[in-house]
Short mmCIF file of C-alpha atoms and ligand atoms in Angstrom, two decimals:
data_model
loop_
_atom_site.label_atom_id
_atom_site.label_comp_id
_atom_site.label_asym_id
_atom_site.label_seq_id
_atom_site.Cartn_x
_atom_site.Cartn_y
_atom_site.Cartn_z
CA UNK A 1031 -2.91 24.37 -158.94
CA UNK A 1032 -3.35 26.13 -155.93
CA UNK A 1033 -6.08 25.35 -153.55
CA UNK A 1034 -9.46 28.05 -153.23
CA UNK A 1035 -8.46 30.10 -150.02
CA UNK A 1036 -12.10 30.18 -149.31
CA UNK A 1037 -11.42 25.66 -148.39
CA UNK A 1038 -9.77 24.76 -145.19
CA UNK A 1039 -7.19 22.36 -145.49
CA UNK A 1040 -7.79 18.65 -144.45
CA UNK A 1041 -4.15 18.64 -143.28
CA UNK A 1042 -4.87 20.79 -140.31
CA UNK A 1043 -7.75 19.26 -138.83
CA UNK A 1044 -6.97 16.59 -135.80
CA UNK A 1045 -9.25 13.92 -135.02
CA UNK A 1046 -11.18 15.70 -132.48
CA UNK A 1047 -11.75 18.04 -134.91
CA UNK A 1048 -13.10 15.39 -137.73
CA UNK A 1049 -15.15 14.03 -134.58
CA UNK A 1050 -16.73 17.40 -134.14
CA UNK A 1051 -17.28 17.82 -137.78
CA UNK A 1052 -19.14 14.53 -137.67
CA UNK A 1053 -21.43 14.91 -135.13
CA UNK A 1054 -22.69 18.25 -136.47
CA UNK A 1055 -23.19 16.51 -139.48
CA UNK A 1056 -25.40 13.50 -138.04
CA UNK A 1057 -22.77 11.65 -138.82
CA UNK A 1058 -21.63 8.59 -136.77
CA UNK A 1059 -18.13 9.29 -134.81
CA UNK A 1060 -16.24 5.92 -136.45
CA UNK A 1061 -16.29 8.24 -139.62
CA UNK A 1062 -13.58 10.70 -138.55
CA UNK A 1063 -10.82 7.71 -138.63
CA UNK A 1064 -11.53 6.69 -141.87
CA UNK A 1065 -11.10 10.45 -143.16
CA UNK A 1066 -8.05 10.63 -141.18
CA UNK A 1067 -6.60 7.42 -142.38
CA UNK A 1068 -7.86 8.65 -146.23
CA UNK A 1069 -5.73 12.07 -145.61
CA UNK A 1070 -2.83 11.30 -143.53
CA UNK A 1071 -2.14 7.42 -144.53
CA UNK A 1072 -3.32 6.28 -147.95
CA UNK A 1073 -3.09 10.48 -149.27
CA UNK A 1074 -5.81 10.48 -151.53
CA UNK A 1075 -6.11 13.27 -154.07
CA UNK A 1076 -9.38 13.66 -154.35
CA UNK A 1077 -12.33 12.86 -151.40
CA UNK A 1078 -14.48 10.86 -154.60
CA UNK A 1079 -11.78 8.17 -153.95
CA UNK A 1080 -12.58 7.48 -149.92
CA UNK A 1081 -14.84 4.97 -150.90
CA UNK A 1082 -16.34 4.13 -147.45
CA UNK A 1083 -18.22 7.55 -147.05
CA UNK A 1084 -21.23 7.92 -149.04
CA UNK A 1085 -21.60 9.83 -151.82
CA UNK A 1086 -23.42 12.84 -150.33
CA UNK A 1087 -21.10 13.38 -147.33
CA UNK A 1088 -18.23 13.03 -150.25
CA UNK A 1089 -19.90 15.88 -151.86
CA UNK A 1090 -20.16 18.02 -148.39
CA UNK A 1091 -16.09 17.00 -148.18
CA UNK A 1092 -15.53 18.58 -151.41
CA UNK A 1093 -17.25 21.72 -151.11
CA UNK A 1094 -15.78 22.47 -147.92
CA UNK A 1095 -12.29 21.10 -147.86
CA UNK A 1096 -9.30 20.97 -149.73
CA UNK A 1097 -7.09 17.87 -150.23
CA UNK A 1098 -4.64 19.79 -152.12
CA UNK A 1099 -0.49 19.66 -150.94
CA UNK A 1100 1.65 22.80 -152.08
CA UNK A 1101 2.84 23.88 -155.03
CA UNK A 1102 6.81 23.23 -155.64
CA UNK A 1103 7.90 26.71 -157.03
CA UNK A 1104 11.61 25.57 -156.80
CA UNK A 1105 13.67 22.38 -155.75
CA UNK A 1106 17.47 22.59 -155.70
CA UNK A 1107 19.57 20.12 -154.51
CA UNK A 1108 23.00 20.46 -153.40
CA UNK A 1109 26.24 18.09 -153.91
CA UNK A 1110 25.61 16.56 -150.28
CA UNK A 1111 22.06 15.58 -151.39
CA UNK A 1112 20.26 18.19 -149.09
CA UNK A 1113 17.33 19.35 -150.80
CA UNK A 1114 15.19 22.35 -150.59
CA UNK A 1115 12.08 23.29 -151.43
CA UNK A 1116 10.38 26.33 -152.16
CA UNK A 1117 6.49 25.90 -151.76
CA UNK A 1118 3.85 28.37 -152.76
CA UNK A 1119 1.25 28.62 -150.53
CA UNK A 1120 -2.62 29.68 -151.90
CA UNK A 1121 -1.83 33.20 -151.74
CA UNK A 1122 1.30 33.02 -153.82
CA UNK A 1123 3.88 33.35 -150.82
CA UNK A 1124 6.58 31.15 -150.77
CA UNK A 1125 8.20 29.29 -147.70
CA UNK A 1126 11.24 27.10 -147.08
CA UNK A 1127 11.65 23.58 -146.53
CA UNK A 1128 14.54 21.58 -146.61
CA UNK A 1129 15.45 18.12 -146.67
CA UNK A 1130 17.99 16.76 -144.92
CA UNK A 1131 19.30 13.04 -146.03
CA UNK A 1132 20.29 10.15 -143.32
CA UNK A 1133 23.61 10.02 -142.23
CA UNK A 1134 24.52 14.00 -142.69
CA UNK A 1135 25.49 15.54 -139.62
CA UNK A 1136 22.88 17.76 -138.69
CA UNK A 1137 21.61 19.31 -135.04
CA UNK A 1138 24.55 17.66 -133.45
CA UNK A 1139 24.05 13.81 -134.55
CA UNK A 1140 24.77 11.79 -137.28
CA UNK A 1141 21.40 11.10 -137.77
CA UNK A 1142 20.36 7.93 -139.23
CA UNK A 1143 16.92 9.46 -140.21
CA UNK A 1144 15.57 11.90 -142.72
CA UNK A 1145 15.34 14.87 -140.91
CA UNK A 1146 13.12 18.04 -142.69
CA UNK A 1147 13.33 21.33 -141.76
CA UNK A 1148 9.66 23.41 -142.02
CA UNK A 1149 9.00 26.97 -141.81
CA UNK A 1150 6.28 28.09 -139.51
CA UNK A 1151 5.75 31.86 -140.40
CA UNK A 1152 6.09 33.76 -144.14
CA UNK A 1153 8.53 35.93 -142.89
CA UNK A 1154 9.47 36.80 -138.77
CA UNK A 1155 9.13 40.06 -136.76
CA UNK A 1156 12.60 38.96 -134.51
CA UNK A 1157 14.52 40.69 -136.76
CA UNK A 1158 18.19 38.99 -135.44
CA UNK A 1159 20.70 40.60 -137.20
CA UNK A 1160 22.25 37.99 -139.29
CA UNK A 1161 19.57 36.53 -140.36
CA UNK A 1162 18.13 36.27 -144.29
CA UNK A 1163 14.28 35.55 -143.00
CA UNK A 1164 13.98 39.21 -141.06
CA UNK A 1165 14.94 41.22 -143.93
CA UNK A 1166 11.94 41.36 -145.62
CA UNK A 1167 9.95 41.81 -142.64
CA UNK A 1168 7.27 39.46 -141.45
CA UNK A 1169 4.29 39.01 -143.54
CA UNK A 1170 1.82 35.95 -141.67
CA UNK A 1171 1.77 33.35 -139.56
CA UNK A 1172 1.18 29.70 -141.46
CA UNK A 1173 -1.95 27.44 -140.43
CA UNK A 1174 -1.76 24.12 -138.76
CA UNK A 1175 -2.73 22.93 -142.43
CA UNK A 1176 0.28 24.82 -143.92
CA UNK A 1177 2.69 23.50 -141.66
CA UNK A 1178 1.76 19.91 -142.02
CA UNK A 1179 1.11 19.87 -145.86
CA UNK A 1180 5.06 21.13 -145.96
CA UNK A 1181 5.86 17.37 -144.90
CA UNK A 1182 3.44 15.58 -146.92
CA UNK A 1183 4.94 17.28 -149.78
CA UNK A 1184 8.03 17.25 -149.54
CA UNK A 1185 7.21 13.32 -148.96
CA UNK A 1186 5.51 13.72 -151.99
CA UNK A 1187 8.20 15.14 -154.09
CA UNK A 1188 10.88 12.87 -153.15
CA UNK A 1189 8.90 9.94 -152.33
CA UNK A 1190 10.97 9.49 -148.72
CA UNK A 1191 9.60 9.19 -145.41
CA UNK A 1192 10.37 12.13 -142.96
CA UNK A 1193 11.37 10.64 -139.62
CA UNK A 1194 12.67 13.53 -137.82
CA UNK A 1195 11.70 17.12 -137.94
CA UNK A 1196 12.76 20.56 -136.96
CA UNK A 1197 11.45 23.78 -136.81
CA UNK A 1198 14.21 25.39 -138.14
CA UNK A 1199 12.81 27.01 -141.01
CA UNK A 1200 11.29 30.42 -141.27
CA UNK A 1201 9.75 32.08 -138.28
CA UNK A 1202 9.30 32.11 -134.98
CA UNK A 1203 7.40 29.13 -133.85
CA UNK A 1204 6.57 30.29 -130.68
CA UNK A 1205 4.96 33.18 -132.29
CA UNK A 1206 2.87 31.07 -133.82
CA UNK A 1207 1.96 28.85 -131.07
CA UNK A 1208 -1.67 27.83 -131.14
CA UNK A 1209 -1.09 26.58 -135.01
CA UNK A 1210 2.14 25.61 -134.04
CA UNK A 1211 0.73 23.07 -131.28
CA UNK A 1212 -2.24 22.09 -133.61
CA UNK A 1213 0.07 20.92 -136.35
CA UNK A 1214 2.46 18.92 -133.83
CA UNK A 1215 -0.47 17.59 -132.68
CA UNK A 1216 -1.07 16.14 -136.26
CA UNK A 1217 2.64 15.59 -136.92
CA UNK A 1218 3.07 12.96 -134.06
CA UNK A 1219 -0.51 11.55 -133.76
CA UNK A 1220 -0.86 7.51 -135.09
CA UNK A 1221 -3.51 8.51 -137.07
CA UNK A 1222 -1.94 11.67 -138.20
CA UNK A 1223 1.78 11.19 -139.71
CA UNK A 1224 3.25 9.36 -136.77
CA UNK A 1225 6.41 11.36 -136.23
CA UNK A 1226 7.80 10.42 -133.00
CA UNK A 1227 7.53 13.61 -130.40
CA UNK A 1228 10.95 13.02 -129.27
CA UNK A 1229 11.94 13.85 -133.27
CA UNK A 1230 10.11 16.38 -133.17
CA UNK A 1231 12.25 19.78 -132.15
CA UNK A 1232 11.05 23.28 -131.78
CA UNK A 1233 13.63 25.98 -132.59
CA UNK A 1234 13.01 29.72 -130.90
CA UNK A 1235 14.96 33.26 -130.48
CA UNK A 1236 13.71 33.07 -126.65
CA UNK A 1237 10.73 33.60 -126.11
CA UNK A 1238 10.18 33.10 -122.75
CA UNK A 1239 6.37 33.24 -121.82
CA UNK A 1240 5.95 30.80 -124.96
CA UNK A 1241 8.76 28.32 -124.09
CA UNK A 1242 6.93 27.82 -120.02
CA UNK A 1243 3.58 27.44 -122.10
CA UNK A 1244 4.83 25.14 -124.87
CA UNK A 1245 6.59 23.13 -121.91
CA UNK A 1246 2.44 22.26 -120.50
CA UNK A 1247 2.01 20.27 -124.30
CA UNK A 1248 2.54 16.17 -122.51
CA UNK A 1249 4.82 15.31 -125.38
CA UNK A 1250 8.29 14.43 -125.31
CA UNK A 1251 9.25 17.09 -127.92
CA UNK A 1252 12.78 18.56 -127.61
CA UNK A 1253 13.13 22.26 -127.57
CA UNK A 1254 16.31 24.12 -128.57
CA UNK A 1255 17.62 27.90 -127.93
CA UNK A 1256 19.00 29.97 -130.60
CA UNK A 1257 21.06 31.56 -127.96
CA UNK A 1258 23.93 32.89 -130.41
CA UNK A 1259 25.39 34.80 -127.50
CA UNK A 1260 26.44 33.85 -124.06
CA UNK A 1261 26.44 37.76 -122.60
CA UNK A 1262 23.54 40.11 -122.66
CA UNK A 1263 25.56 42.30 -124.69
CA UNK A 1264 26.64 39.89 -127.10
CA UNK A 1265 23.24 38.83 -127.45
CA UNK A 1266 21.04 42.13 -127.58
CA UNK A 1267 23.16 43.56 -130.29
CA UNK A 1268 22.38 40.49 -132.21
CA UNK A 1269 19.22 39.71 -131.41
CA UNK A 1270 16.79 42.40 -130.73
CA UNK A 1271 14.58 40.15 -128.76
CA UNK A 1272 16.88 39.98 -125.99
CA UNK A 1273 15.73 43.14 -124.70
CA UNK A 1274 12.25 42.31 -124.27
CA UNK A 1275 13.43 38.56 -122.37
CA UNK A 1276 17.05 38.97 -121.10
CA UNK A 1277 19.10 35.94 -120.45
CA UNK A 1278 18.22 35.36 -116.89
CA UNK A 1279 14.12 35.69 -117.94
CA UNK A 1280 14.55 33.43 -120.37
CA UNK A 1281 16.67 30.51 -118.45
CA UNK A 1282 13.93 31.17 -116.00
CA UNK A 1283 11.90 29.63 -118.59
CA UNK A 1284 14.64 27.15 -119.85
CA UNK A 1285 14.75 25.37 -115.72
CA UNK A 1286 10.77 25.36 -115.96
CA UNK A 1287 10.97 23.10 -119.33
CA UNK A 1288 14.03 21.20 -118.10
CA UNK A 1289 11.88 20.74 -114.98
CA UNK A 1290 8.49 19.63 -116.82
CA UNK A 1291 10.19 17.25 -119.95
CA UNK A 1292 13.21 16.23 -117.62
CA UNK A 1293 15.59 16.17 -121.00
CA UNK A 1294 18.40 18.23 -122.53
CA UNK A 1295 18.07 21.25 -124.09
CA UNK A 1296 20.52 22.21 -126.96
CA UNK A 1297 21.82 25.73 -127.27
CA UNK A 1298 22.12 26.91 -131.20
CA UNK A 1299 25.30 28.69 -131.36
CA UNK A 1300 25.98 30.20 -134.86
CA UNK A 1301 29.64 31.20 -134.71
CA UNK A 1302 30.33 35.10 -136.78
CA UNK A 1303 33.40 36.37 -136.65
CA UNK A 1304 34.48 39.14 -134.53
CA UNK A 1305 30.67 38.99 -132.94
CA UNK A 1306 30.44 36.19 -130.53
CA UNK A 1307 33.04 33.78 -131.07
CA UNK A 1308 35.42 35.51 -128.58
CA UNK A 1309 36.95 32.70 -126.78
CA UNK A 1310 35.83 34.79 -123.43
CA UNK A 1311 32.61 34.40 -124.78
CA UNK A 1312 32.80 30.74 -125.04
CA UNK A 1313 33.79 30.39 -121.51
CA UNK A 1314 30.62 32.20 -120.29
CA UNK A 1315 28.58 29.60 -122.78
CA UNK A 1316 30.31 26.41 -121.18
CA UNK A 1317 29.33 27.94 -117.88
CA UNK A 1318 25.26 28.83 -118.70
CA UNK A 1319 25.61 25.24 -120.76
CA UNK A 1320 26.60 23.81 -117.47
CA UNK A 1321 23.76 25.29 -115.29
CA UNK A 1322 21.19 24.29 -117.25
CA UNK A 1323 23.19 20.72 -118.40
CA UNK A 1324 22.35 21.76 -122.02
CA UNK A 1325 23.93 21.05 -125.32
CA UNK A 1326 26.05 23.34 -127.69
CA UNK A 1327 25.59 22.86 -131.30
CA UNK A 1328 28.14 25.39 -132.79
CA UNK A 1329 27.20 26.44 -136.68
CA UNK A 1330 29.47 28.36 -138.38
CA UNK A 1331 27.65 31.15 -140.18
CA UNK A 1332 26.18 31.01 -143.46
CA UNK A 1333 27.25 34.42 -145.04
CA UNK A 1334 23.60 36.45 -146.46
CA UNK A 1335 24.18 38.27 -149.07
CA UNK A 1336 23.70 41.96 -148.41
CA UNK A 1337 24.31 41.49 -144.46
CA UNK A 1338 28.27 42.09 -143.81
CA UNK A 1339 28.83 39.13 -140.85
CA UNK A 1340 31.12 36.16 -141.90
CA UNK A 1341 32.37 32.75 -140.59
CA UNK A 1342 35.08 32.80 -138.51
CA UNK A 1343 38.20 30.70 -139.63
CA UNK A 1344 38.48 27.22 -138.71
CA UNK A 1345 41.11 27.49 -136.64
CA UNK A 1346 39.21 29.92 -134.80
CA UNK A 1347 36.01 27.63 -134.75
CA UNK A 1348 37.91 24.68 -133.50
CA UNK A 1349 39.40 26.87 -130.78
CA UNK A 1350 35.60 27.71 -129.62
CA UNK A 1351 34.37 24.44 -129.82
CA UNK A 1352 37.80 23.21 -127.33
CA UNK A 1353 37.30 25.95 -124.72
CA UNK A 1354 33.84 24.34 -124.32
CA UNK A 1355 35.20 20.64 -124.20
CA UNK A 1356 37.62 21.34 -122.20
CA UNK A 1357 34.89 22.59 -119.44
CA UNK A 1358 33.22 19.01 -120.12
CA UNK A 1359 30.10 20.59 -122.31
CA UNK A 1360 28.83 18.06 -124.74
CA UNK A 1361 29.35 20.56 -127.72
CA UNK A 1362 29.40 19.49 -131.82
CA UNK A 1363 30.62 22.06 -134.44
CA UNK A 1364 28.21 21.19 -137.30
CA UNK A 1365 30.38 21.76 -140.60
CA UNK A 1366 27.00 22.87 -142.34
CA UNK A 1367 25.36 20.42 -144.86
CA UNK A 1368 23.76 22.60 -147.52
CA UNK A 1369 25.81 25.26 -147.25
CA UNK A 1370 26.26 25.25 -151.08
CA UNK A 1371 22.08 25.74 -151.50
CA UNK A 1372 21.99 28.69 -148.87
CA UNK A 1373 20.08 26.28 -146.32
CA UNK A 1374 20.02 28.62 -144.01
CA UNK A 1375 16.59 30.17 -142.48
CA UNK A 1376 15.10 32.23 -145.28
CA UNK A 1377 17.88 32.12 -147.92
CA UNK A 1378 16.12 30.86 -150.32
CA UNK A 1379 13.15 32.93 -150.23
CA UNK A 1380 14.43 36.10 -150.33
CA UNK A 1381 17.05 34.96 -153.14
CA UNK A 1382 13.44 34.01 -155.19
CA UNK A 1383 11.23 36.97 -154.47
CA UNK A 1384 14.61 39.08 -155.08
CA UNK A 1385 14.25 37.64 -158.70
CA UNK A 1386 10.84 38.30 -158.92
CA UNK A 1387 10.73 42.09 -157.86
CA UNK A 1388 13.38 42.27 -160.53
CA UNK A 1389 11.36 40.86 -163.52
CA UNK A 1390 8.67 42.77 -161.75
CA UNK A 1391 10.62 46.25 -162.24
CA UNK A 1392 11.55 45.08 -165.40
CA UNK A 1393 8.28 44.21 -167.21
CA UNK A 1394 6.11 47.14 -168.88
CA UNK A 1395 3.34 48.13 -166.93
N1 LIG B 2037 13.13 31.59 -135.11
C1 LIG B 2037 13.60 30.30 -134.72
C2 LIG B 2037 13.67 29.27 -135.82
C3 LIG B 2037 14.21 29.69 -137.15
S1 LIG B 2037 15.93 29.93 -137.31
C4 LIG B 2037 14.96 30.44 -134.05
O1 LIG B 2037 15.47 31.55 -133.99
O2 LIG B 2037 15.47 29.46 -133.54
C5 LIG B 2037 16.66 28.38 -137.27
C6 LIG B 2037 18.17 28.47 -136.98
O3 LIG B 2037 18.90 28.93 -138.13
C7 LIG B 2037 18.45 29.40 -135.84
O4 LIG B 2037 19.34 28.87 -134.92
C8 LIG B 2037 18.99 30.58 -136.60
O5 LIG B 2037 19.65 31.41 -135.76
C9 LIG B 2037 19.81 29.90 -137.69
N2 LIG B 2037 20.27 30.79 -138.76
C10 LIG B 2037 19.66 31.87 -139.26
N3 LIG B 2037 20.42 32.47 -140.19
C11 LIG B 2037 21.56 31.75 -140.28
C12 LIG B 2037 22.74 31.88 -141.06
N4 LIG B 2037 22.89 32.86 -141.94
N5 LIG B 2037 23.72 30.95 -140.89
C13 LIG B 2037 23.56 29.93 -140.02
N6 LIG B 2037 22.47 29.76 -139.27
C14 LIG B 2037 21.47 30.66 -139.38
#
């Protein structure tokens, strides 16, 4: 069922936010744990089961909140185990999450946790070329509620605990910041789900003001760059939002965060052949990898249907990923895990609401 619109979600409100809620109510402050532990550790379904509150606050609860996690409008699951989900959201749009098992080689590391991938808009206004999450435009950004109900349930689904998560799904995160900072907030908190901030990494097209602003949130979170190209020319004919932050604004903005969270960032480098993966182009990346002591994490493109880029050959991927070891980067070529589902940003989606518009066109009015 999907929850009344006119109900905020319980998953987006933060501690200081219960506190506030409490205190308005007459309520004593010790209150807003115990609805955070009720929400965010034991999960209740309903608030008539958080049987410390009394009954008439229970009743306030229920009128004005909703307990509710999404609806599962899809699960597939691929050979290698990755899983992804598409959840419907109260006003019937759909988002992407995926699941991404222990020990699969994903962002670089063989991981030894479950790693899940969240969306944080329905849809994104960056428009990069080769993307499947632009083409159908950008419709809204997603609450702090929406983001975090994503990993309760796809915890709920599968019955695993997420240990490591990326924003890697659709949208721009930094376009979303304020809910985007909210729901990390809730992510990493001990009484929220207790994700550890350094497994917690924030995935953006560049945007620079955001990145020096996201870089002033104290947590160890771990930012990487979709950087895709090393050249302004590479990039902007790529990805449109290189014209409104050009490389040198945005490593501006990379020094500031390497600065402020004194870690590594890790470049996102999604090899297409005959784009970017020029092996003169890969000798400009080792060099801007090398001034800002970031990582490369190569990923050979997932071919979109409808959108004419395709992988390069693996000869030719190798040959990137050694022009960059050879200059002493710490680079990975992730052989992508999923690629059989269409894991990549927005895939799913549009292959779903394809299907729809079909049946749509097809049924009488
Ligand atoms: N907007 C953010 C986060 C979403 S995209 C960003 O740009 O980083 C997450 C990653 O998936 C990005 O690195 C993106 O470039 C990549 N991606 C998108 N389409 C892809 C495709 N077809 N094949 C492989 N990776 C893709």
């Amino acid at each position: 069922m999907n929850k009344k619109p006119d109900k905020q979600s319980a998953h987006g409100f933060s501690l200081e936010d219960w506190e506030n809620w409490m205190q308005d109510c007459g309520q004593p402050k010790f209150r807003a744990k115990q609805i955070t532990d009720w929400v965010f550790q034991k999960r209740v379904k309903s608030f008539a089961d958080m049987t410390n509150l009394g009954a008439g606050l229970r009743e306030k609860l229920e009128a004005e909140f909703s307990l509710e996690t999404l609806d599962c409008s899809r699960i597939q699951g691929s050979a290698d185990t990755t899983q992804k989900f598409l959840f419907r959201l109260h006003d019937g749009r759909l988002v992407e999450t995926v699941m991404i098992p222990a020990n699969q080689n994903f962002a670089g590391s063989r991981s030894p946790r479950i790693t899940l991938c969240v969306s944080s808009q329905v849809g994104c206004a960056y428009d990069c070329k080769f993307c499947a999450s632009g083409l159908a435009g950008f419709t809204r950004n997603l609450s702090a509620g929406e983001i975090v109900s994503q990993v309760i349930s796809a915890e709920q689904e599968t019955g695993k605990k997420v240990q490591n998560l990326v924003f890697m799904g659709m949208g721009e995160p930094l376009a979303n910041l304020t809910n985007l900072t909210k729901a990390i907030e809730i992510l990493n908190a001990d009484w929220g789900l207790n994700i550890g901030a350094r497994h917690i990494t924030v995935s953006t097209s560049g945007l620079a003001p955001q990145i020096e602003k996201l870089a002033q949130v104290p947590l160890q979170i771990r930012l990487a760059l979709s950087l895709h190209g090393a050249s302004d020319e590479v990039r902007e004919r790529i990805m449109p939002v290189n014209k409104k932050y050009p490389i040198s604004r945005l490593f501006e903005a990379l020094e500031k965060w390497r600065d402020v969270k004194k870690q590594k960032i890790t470049f996102e480098y999604i090899l297409i052949e005959e784009v970017n993966d020029d092996l003169t182009e890969a000798k400009l990346l080792a060099s801007r990898a090398k001034q800002l002591h970031a990582k490369v994490n190569l990923i050979p493109y997932n071919t979109v249907e409808g959108l004419p880029w395709k992988r390069p050959s693996v000869e030719q991927q190798d040959a990137f990923l050694g022009v960059l070891k050879s200059r002493g980067v710490p680079a990975t070529l992730r052989r992508e895990k999923g690629h059989d589902i269409e894991a990549a940003c927005g895939q799913l989606r549009l292959q779903e609401e394809e299907k729809l518009q079909e049946v749509a066109a097809n049924s009488p009015s």
